[in-house]
Each structure stands twice: as C-alpha cells, then as structure tokens.
mmCIF file of C-alpha atoms and ligand atoms in Angstrom:
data_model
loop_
_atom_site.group_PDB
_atom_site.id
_atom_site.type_symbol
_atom_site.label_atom_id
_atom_site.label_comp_id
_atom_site.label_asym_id
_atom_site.label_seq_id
_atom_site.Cartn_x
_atom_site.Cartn_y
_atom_site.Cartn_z
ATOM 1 C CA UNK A 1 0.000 0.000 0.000
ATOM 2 C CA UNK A 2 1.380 3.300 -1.162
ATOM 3 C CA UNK A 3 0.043 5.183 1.973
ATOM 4 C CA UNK A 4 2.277 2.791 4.284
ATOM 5 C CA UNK A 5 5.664 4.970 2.500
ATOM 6 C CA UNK A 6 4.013 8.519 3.714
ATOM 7 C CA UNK A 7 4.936 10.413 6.921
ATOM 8 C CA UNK A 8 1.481 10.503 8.699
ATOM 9 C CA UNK A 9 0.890 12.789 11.914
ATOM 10 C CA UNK A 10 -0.538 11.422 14.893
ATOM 11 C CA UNK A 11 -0.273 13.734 17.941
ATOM 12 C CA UNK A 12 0.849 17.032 19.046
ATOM 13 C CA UNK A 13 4.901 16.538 20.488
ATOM 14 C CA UNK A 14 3.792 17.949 23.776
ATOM 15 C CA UNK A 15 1.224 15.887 24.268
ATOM 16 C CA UNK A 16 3.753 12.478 24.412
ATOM 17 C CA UNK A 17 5.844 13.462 27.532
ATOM 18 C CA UNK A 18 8.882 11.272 28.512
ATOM 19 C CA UNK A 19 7.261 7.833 29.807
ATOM 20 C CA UNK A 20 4.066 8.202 28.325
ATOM 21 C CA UNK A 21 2.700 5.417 26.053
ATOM 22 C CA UNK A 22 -0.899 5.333 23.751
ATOM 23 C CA UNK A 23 -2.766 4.271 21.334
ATOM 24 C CA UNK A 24 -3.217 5.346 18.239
ATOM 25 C CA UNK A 25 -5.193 4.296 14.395
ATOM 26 C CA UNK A 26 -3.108 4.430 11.987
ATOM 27 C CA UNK A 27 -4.105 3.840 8.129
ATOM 28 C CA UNK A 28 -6.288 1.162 9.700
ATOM 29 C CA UNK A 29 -3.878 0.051 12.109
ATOM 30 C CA UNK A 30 -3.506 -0.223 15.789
ATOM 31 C CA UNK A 31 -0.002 1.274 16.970
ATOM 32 C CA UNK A 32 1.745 2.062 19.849
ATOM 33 C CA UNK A 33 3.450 5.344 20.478
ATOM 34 C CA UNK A 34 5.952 5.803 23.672
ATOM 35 C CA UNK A 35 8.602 8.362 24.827
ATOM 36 C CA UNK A 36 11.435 6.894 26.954
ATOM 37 C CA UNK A 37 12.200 8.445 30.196
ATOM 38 C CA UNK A 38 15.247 9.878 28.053
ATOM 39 C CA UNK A 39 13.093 10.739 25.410
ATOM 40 C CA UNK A 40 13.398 8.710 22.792
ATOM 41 C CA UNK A 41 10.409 7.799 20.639
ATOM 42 C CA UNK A 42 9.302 4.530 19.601
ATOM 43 C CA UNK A 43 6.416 3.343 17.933
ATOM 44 C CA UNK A 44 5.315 -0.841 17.061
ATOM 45 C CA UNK A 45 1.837 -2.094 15.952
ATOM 46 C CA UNK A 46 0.432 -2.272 18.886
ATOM 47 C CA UNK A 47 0.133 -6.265 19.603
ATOM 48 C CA UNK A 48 2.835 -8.167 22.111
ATOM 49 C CA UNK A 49 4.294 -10.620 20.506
ATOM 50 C CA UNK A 50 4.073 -13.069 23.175
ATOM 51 C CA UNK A 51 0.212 -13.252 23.741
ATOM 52 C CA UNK A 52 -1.094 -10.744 22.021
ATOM 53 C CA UNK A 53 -1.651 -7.822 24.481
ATOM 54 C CA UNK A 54 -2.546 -4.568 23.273
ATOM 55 C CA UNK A 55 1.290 -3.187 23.869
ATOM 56 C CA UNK A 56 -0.209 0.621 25.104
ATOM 57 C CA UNK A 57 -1.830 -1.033 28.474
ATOM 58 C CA UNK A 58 1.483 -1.258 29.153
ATOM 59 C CA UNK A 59 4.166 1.301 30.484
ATOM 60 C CA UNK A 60 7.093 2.891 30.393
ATOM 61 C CA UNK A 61 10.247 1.961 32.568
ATOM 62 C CA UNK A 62 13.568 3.866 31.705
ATOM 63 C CA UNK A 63 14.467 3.093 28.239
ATOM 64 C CA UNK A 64 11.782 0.114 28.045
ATOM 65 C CA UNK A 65 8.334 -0.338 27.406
ATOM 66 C CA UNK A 66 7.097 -3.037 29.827
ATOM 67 C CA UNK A 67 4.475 -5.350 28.328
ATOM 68 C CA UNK A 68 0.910 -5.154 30.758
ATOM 69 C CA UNK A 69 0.493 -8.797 30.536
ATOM 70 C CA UNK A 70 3.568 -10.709 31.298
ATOM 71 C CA UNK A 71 6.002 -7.502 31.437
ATOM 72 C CA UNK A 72 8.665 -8.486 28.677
ATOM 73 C CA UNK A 73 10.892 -5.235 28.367
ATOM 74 C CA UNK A 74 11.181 -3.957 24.947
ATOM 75 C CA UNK A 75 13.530 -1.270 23.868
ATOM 76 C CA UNK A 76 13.053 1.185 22.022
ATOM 77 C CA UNK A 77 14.684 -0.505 18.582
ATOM 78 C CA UNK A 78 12.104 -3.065 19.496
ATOM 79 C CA UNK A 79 14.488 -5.827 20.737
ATOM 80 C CA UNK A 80 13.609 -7.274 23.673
ATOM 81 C CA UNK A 81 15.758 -7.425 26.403
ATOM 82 C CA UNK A 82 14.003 -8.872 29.379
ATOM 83 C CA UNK A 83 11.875 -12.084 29.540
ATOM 84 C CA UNK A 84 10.882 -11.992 33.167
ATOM 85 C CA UNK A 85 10.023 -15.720 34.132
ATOM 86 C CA UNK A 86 13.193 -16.238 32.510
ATOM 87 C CA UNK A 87 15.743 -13.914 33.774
ATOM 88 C CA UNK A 88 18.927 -16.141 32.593
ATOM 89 C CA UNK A 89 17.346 -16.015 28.974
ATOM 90 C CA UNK A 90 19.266 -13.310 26.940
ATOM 91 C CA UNK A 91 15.780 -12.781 23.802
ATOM 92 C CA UNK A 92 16.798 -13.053 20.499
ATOM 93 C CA UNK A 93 15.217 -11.465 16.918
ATOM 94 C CA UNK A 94 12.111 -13.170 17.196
ATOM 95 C CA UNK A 95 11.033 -11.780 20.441
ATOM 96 C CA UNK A 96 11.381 -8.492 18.891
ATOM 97 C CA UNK A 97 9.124 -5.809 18.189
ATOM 98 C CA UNK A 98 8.479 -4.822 14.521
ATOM 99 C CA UNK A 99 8.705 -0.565 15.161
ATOM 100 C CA UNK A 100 8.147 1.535 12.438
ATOM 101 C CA UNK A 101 9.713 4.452 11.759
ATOM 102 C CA UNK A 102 8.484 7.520 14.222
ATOM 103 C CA UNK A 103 9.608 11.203 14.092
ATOM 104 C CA UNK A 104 8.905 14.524 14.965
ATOM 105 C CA UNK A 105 8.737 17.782 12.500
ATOM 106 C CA UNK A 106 6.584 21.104 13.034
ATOM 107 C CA UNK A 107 6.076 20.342 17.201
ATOM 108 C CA UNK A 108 4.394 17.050 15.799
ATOM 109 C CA UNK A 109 5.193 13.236 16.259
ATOM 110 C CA UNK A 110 4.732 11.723 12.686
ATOM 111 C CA UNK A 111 4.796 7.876 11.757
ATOM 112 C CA UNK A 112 5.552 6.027 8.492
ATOM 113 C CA UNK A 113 4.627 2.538 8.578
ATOM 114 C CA UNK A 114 6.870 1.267 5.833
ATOM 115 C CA UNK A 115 9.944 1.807 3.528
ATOM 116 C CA UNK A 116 10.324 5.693 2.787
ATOM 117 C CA UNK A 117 9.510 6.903 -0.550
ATOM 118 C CA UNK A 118 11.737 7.255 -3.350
ATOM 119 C CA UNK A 119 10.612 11.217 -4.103
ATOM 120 C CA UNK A 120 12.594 13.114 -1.788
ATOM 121 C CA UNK A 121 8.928 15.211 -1.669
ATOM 122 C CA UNK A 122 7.015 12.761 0.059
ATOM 123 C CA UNK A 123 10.763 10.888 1.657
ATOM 124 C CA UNK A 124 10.091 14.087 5.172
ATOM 125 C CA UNK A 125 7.240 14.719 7.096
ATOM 126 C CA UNK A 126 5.661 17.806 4.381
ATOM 127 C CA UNK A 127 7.495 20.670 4.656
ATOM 128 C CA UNK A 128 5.706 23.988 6.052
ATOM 129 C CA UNK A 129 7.771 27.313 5.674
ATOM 130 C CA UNK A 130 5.583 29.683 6.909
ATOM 131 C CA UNK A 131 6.123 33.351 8.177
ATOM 132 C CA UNK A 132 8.422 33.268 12.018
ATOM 133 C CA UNK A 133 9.663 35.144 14.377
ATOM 134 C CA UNK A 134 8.773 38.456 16.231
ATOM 135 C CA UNK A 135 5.340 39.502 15.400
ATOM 136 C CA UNK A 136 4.533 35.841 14.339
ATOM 137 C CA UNK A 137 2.512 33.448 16.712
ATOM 138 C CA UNK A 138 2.548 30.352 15.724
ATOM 139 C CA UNK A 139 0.404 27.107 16.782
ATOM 140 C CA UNK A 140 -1.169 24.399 16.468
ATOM 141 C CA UNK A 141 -5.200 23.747 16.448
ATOM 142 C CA UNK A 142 -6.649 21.005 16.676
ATOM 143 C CA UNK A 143 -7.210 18.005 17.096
ATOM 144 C CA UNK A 144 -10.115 17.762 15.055
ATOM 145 C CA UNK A 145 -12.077 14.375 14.645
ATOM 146 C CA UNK A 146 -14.045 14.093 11.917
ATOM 147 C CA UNK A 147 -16.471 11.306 10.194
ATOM 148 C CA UNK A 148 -14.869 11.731 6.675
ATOM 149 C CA UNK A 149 -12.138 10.558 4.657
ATOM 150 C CA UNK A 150 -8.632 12.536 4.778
ATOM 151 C CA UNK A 151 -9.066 13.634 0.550
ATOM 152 C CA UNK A 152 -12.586 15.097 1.486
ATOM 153 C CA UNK A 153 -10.892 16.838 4.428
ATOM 154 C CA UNK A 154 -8.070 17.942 2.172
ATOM 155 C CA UNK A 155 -10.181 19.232 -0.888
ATOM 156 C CA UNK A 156 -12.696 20.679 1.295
ATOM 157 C CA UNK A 157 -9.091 23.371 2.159
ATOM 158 C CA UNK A 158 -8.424 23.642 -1.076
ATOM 159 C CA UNK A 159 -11.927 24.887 -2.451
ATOM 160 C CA UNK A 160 -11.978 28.685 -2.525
ATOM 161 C CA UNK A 161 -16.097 28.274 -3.791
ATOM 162 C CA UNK A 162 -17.831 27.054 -0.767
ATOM 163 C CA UNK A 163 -16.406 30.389 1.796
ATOM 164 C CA UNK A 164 -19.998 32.522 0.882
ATOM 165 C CA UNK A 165 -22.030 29.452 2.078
ATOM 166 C CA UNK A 166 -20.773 27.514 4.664
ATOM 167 C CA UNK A 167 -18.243 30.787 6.259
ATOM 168 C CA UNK A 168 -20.945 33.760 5.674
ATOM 169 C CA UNK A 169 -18.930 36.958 7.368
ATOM 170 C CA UNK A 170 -16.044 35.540 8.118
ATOM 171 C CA UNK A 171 -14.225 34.098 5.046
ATOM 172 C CA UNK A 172 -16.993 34.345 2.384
ATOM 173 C CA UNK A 173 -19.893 36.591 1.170
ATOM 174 C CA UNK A 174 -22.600 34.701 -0.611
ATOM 175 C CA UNK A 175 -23.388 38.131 -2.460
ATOM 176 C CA UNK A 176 -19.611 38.155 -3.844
ATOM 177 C CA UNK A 177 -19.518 34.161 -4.822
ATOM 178 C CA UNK A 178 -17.390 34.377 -8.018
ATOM 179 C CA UNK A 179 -14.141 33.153 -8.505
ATOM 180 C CA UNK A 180 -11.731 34.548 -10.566
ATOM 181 C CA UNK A 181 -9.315 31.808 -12.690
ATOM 182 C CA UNK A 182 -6.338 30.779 -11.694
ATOM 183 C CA UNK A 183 -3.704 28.663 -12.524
ATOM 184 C CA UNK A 184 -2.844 24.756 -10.864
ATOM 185 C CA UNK A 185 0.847 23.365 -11.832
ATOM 186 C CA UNK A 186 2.464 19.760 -10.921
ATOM 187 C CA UNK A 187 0.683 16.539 -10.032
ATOM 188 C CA UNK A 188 3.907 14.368 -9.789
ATOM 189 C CA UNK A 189 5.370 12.304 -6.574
ATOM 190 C CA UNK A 190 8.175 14.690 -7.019
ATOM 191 C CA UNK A 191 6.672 17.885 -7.616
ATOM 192 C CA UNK A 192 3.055 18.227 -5.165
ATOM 193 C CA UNK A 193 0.385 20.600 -6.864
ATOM 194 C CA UNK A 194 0.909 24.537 -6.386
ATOM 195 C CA UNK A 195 -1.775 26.837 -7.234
ATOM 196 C CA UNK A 196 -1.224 30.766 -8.079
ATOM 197 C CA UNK A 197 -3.281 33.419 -8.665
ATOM 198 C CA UNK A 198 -6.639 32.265 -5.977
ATOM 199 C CA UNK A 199 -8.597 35.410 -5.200
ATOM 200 C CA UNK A 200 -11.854 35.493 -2.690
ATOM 201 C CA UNK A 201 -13.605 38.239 -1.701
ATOM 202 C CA UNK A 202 -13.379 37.675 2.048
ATOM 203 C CA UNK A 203 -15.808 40.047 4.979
ATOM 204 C CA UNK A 204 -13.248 39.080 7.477
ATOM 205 C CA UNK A 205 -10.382 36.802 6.357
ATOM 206 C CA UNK A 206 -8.762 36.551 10.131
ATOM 207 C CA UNK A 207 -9.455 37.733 13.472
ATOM 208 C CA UNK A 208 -7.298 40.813 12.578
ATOM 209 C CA UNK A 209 -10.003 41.884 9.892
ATOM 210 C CA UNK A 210 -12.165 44.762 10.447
ATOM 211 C CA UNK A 211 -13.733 45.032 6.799
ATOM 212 C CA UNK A 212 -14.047 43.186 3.979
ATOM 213 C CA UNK A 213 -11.068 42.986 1.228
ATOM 214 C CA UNK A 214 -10.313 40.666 -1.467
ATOM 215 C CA UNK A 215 -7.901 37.870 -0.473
ATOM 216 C CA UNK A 216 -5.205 36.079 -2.351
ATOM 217 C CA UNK A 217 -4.364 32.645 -2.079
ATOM 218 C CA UNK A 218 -1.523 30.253 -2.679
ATOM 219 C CA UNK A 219 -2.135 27.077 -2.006
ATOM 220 C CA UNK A 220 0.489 23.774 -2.373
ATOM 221 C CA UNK A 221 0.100 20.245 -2.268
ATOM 222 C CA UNK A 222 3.103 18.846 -0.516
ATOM 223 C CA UNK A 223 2.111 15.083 0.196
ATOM 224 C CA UNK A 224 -1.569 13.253 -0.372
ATOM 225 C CA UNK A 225 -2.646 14.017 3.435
ATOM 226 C CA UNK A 226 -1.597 17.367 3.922
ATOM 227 C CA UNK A 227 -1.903 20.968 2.329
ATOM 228 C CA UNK A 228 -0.590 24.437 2.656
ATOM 229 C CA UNK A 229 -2.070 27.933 2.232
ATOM 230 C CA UNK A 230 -0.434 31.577 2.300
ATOM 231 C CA UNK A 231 -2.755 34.282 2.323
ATOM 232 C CA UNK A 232 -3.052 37.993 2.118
ATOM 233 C CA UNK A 233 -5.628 40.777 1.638
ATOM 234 C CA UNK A 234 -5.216 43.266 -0.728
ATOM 235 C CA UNK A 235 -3.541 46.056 0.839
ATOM 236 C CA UNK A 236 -2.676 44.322 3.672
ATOM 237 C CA UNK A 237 1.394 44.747 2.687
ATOM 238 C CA UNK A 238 3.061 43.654 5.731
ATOM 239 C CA UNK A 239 0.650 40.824 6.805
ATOM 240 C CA UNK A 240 2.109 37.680 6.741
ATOM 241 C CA UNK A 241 -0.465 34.265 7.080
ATOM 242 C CA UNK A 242 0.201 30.289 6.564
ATOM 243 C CA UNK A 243 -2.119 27.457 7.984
ATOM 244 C CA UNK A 244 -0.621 24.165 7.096
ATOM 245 C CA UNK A 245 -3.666 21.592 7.090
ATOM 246 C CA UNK A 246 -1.735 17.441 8.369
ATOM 247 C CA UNK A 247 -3.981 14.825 8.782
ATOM 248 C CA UNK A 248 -3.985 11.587 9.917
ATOM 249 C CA UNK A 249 -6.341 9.019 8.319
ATOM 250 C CA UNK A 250 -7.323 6.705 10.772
ATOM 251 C CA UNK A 251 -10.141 4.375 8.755
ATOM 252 C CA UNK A 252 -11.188 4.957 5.209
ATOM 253 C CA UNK A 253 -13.706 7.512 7.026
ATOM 254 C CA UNK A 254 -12.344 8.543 10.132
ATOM 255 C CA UNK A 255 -9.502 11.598 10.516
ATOM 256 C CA UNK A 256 -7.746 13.186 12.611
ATOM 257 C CA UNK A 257 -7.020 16.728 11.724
ATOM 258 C CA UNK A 258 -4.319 19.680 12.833
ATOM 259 C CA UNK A 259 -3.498 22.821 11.462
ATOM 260 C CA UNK A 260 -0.600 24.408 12.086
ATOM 261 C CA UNK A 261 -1.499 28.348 11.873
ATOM 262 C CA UNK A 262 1.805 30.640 11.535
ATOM 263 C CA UNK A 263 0.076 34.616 11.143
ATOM 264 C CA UNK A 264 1.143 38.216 12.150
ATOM 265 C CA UNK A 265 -0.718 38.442 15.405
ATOM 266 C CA UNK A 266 -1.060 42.044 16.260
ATOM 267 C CA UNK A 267 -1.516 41.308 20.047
ATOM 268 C CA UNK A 268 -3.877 38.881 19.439
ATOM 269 C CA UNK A 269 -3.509 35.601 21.671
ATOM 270 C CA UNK A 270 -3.179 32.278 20.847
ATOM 271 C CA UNK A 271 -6.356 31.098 22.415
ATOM 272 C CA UNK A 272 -8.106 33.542 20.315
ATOM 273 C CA UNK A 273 -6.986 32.450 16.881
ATOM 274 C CA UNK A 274 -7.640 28.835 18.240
ATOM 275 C CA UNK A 275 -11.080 29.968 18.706
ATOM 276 C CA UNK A 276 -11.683 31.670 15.424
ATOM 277 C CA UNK A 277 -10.401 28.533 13.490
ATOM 278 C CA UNK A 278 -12.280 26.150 16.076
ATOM 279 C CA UNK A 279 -15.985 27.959 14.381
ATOM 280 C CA UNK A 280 -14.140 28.038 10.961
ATOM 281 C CA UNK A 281 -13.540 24.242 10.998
ATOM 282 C CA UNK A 282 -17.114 23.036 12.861
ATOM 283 C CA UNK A 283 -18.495 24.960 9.883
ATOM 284 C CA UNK A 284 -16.654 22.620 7.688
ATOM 285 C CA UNK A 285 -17.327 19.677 9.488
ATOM 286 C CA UNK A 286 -21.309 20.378 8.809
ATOM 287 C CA UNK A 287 -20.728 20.159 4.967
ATOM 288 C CA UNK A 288 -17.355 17.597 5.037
ATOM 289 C CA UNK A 289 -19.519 14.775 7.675
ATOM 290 C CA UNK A 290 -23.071 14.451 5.128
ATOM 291 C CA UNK A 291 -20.890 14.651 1.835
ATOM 292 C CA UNK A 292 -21.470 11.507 0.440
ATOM 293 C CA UNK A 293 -19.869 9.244 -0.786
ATOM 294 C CA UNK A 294 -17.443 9.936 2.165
ATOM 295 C CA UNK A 295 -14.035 8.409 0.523
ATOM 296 C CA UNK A 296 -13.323 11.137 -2.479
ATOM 297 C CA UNK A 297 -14.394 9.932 -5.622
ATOM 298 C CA UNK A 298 -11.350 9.802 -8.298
ATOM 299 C CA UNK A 299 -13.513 9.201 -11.232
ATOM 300 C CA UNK A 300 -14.437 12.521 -13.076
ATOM 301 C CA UNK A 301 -17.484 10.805 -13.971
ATOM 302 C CA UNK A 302 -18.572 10.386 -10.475
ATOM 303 C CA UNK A 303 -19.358 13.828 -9.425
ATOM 304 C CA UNK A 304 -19.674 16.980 -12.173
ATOM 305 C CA UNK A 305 -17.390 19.952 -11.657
ATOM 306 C CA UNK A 306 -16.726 22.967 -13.197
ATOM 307 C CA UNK A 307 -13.960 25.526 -13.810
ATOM 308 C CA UNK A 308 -13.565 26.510 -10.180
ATOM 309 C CA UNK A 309 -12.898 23.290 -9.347
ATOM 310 C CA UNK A 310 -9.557 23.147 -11.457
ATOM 311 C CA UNK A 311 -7.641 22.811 -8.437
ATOM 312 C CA UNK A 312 -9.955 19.835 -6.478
ATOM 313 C CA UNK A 313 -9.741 18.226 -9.920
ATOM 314 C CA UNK A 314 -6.259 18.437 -9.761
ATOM 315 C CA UNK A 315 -5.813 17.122 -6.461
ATOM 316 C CA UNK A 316 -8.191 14.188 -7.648
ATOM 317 C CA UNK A 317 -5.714 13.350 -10.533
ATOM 318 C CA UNK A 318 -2.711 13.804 -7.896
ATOM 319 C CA UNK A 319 -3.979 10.782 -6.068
ATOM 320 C CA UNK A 320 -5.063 8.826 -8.882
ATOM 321 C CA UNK A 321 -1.501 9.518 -10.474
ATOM 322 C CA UNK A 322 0.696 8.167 -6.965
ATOM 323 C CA UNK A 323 -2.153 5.591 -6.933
ATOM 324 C CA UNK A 324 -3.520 6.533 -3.458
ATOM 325 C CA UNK A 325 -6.383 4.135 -2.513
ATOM 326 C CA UNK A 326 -6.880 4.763 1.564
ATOM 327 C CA UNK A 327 -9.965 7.279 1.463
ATOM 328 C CA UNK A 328 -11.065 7.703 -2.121
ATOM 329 C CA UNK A 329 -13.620 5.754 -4.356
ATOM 330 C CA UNK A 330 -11.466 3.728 -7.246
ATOM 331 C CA UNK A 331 -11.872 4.159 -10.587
ATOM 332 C CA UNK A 332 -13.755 1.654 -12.091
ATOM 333 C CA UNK A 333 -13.122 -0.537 -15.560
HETATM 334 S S1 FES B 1 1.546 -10.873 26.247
HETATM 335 FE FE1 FES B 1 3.117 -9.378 26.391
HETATM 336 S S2 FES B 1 4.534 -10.252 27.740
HETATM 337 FE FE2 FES B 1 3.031 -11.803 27.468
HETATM 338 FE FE1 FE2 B 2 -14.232 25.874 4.770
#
C-alpha cells in the first residue's frame, strides 16, 4: 500500500511526555506510540508478541516499554531485552518488536509505517515554511475528529467556492460568490500541486479583519494528506499568514485533523486564533460529515465539476496519479 511509505501525523509533540505510552489508528492500524524516560520515541503495531496484548496497556520503565500482561521489556529498537520468568534467557530477533519508523517535525510526532519513498517530496514529514519570528505566533489547532475521509478533508481546504455558504462573514460573502481563474501546476510524486493566482472576496479573512477585502491565495500540495495555504488581503502589505492543514487518516472515514497556523498576530492571543479557526472548521465539518460518498471519488465521472474546481480536480488526478487508494472511491473498468 502506497500510503504505508508517507509520513502521517498522529499527535501534538507535547502531548507524548517522557514515559508516556498510547494508542493510536493508523491507516487502519492499531499502533503504539511511547517516549522513553530519556526521550526517545518509539512506535510498534500495537500487539505483544508473546500473547497478544494490546502493547499501550502497558508502560514505560527507563528506556523500556514493559508489556501489561507478562512484562517483557522492549527497547526502544524493538528488541527485547528482558523475559521476566526467565531472567537467565538473553531474547533473540524473534522476540522483537516490529517498530516503524516515528519522528517529529513542526512540534508534531509523525509515523511512516513502511519503507520511505523514493521522491525526496514525500521521503520528510511535508514541509511547512511559513512566516516566524517576532510579530509571528505560531500554533497548532486542533485536534479535530471528523467522520470523513482525509481527501474530502483535504479538498474541502483547497476549495476557494464554498467560503460565501458555509463561512458567511467571516471568510466568504454569498453576495460576492465568483471566482476569478487561476492557474494549478504539478501533479507528480516529485513535484506536489501549487496553485497561483486564488482570489476570494473575504468580509473578514482573520481575526485581525475589520472590513471586507479581497484575499489572495496560494495554495500547495506537498504530500496526499496534507496541504498548505499563504494568504493575504489586498492592501494588507506587511501581513504575513500560513495554515498548514496534516492529517492523519485513521479508517477509510475517520480523521484526525491539525493545522498548524503561523500569522502576524497584532496582540492577538493564541487562544483567540484557536477559537476563530475552532468555528471556521465546525463549519466545515457540517458540509465535510453528510458529503457523500465519504471516501473522495477519483472518477471525473462520479461527481460533475466545473472551472472553479480546477484545483480539487487536480488534487483528484494527484492521487489517482501516486495511486492513493486509503480514502477515495477507485476508478472503475
Ligand atoms: S503478552 Fe506481552 S509479555 Fe506476554
Ligand atoms: Fe471551509
């Protein structure tokens, strides 16, 4: 399965404190996540290999994680390296726990379940520039879970048509619906999509925004699960605004979503732009958990679009083309 080669985020990197073990779906997949007390991270499907225990009831001792059931010590390379009805018994290879690789990019732990990929693109957790420094807050918001597939999630951020009717005020005016045309470029493992040239008529873009203006977007692609946007009201020279979107599909119709908001703040605090993408995304939710089919369909034929929806249609080829199939409806014949 192509998803299995993709960086995938699961939790926040605070939230995993040194000793801590859980749970966690993964494409499908029970695995367990644990921080050492030094801090390493380690991550296994989550099933002892001795009798089957769940290996998150168990905990966290030093550098090991200590099976619930009959407390085998694993490390965290997986070997294990106590057996403890048999404490003369040095454990060999097939006692061993078969971790997958686990890292942590953008205050985020991410997993990859199998071999990395051979486009150096999708070979790193996405990348997410983003404006920093003084001026800049920058967090994380979220999680979000929501009764869809990740592409629905994903296309649902890219689609500049639905602000006027499901973000009336804030991001869209159904009064000012049209969208100008604008350009969509790459599709490939190695390049992502990019799109240039987005423009929305927005009443209040951010919780900055006192009137309305007309907003640019730029939107990119990085990876099948994730998305960036930069954004910027006319006239608006110095302001600087990037929400990276990183989900984690957890079933074919379950996700987990974050985004990773990096804006000039203007005194405002973080707990208010939390709260101000918190209505933005429960908004979404409405339209993203009734949308049905819930896995994206990848067959043009499925749903009709139109010219506005160059860049979802895009995205839909994107997929087809690194032959994603974790979330989306095939295409048939
Ligand atoms: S089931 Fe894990 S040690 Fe026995
Ligand atoms: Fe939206």
């Amino acid at each position: 399965m192509i998803e299995h080669r993709l960086w995938l985020p699961v939790c926040a990197a605070a939230d995993l404190v040194a000793g801590a073990v859980v749970a966690i779906r993964v494409l499908g997949r029970d695995i367990a996540l644990w921080r050492t007390a030094e801090g390493h991270l380690a991550a296994a499907p989550d099933r002892c290999p001795h009798r089957g225990t769940p290996l998150s009831l168990g905990c966290v001792q030093g550098e090991s994680l200590v099976c619930a059931y009959h407390g085998w010590h694993f490390g965290p390379t997986g070997r294990c390296v106590r057996i403890p009805a048999l404490p003369a018994v040095r454990p060999g290879t097939r006692q061993a726990l078969a971790t997958v690789d686990v890292g942590e990019r953008h205050g985020m732990i991410w997993v990859r379940l199998g071999p990395a990929h051979e486009a150096d693109l999708l070979a790193q957790p996405p990348a997410f520039e983003g404006p920093d420094g003084p001026g800049i807050s920058r967090l994380l918001c979220g999680p979000y879970d929501v009764a869809t597939s990740a592409p629905r999630v994903i296309e649902n951020f890219l689609d500049l048509a639905h602000f006027g009717f499901v973000h009336p005020g804030t991001l869209g005016d159904p009064a000012q619906p049209q969208i100008p045309d604008y350009q969509v470029a790459g599709g490939l493992a190695t390049q992502g999509l990019q799109a240039e040239g987005c423009q929305a008529w927005q009443p209040r873009s951010n919780l900055l925004a006192e009137s309305g203006a007309m907003v640019r977007y730029r939107y990119s692609v990085p990876a099948p699960f994730s998305a960036v946007l930069a954004k910027c009201p006319e006239g608006w020279d110095s302001h600087q605004e990037s929400i990276a979107l990183f989900t984690l599909p957890m079933e074919p119709t379950r996700t987990r979503v974050w985004f990773l908001v990096a804006m000039s703040a203007a005194g405002r605090s973080d707990a208010q732009i939390r709260a101000f993408q918190d209505v933005i995304f429960e908004q979404d939710r409405r339209i993203l958990e009734a949308q049905r089919p819930a896995c994206l369909p990848l067959d043009p034929a499925l749903e009709v679009s139109c010219a506005a929806d160059r860049l979802s249609l895009a995205y839909r080829l994107y997929l087809r083309t690194l032959g994603i199939g974790f979330g989306v409806e095939p295409v048939r014949g």
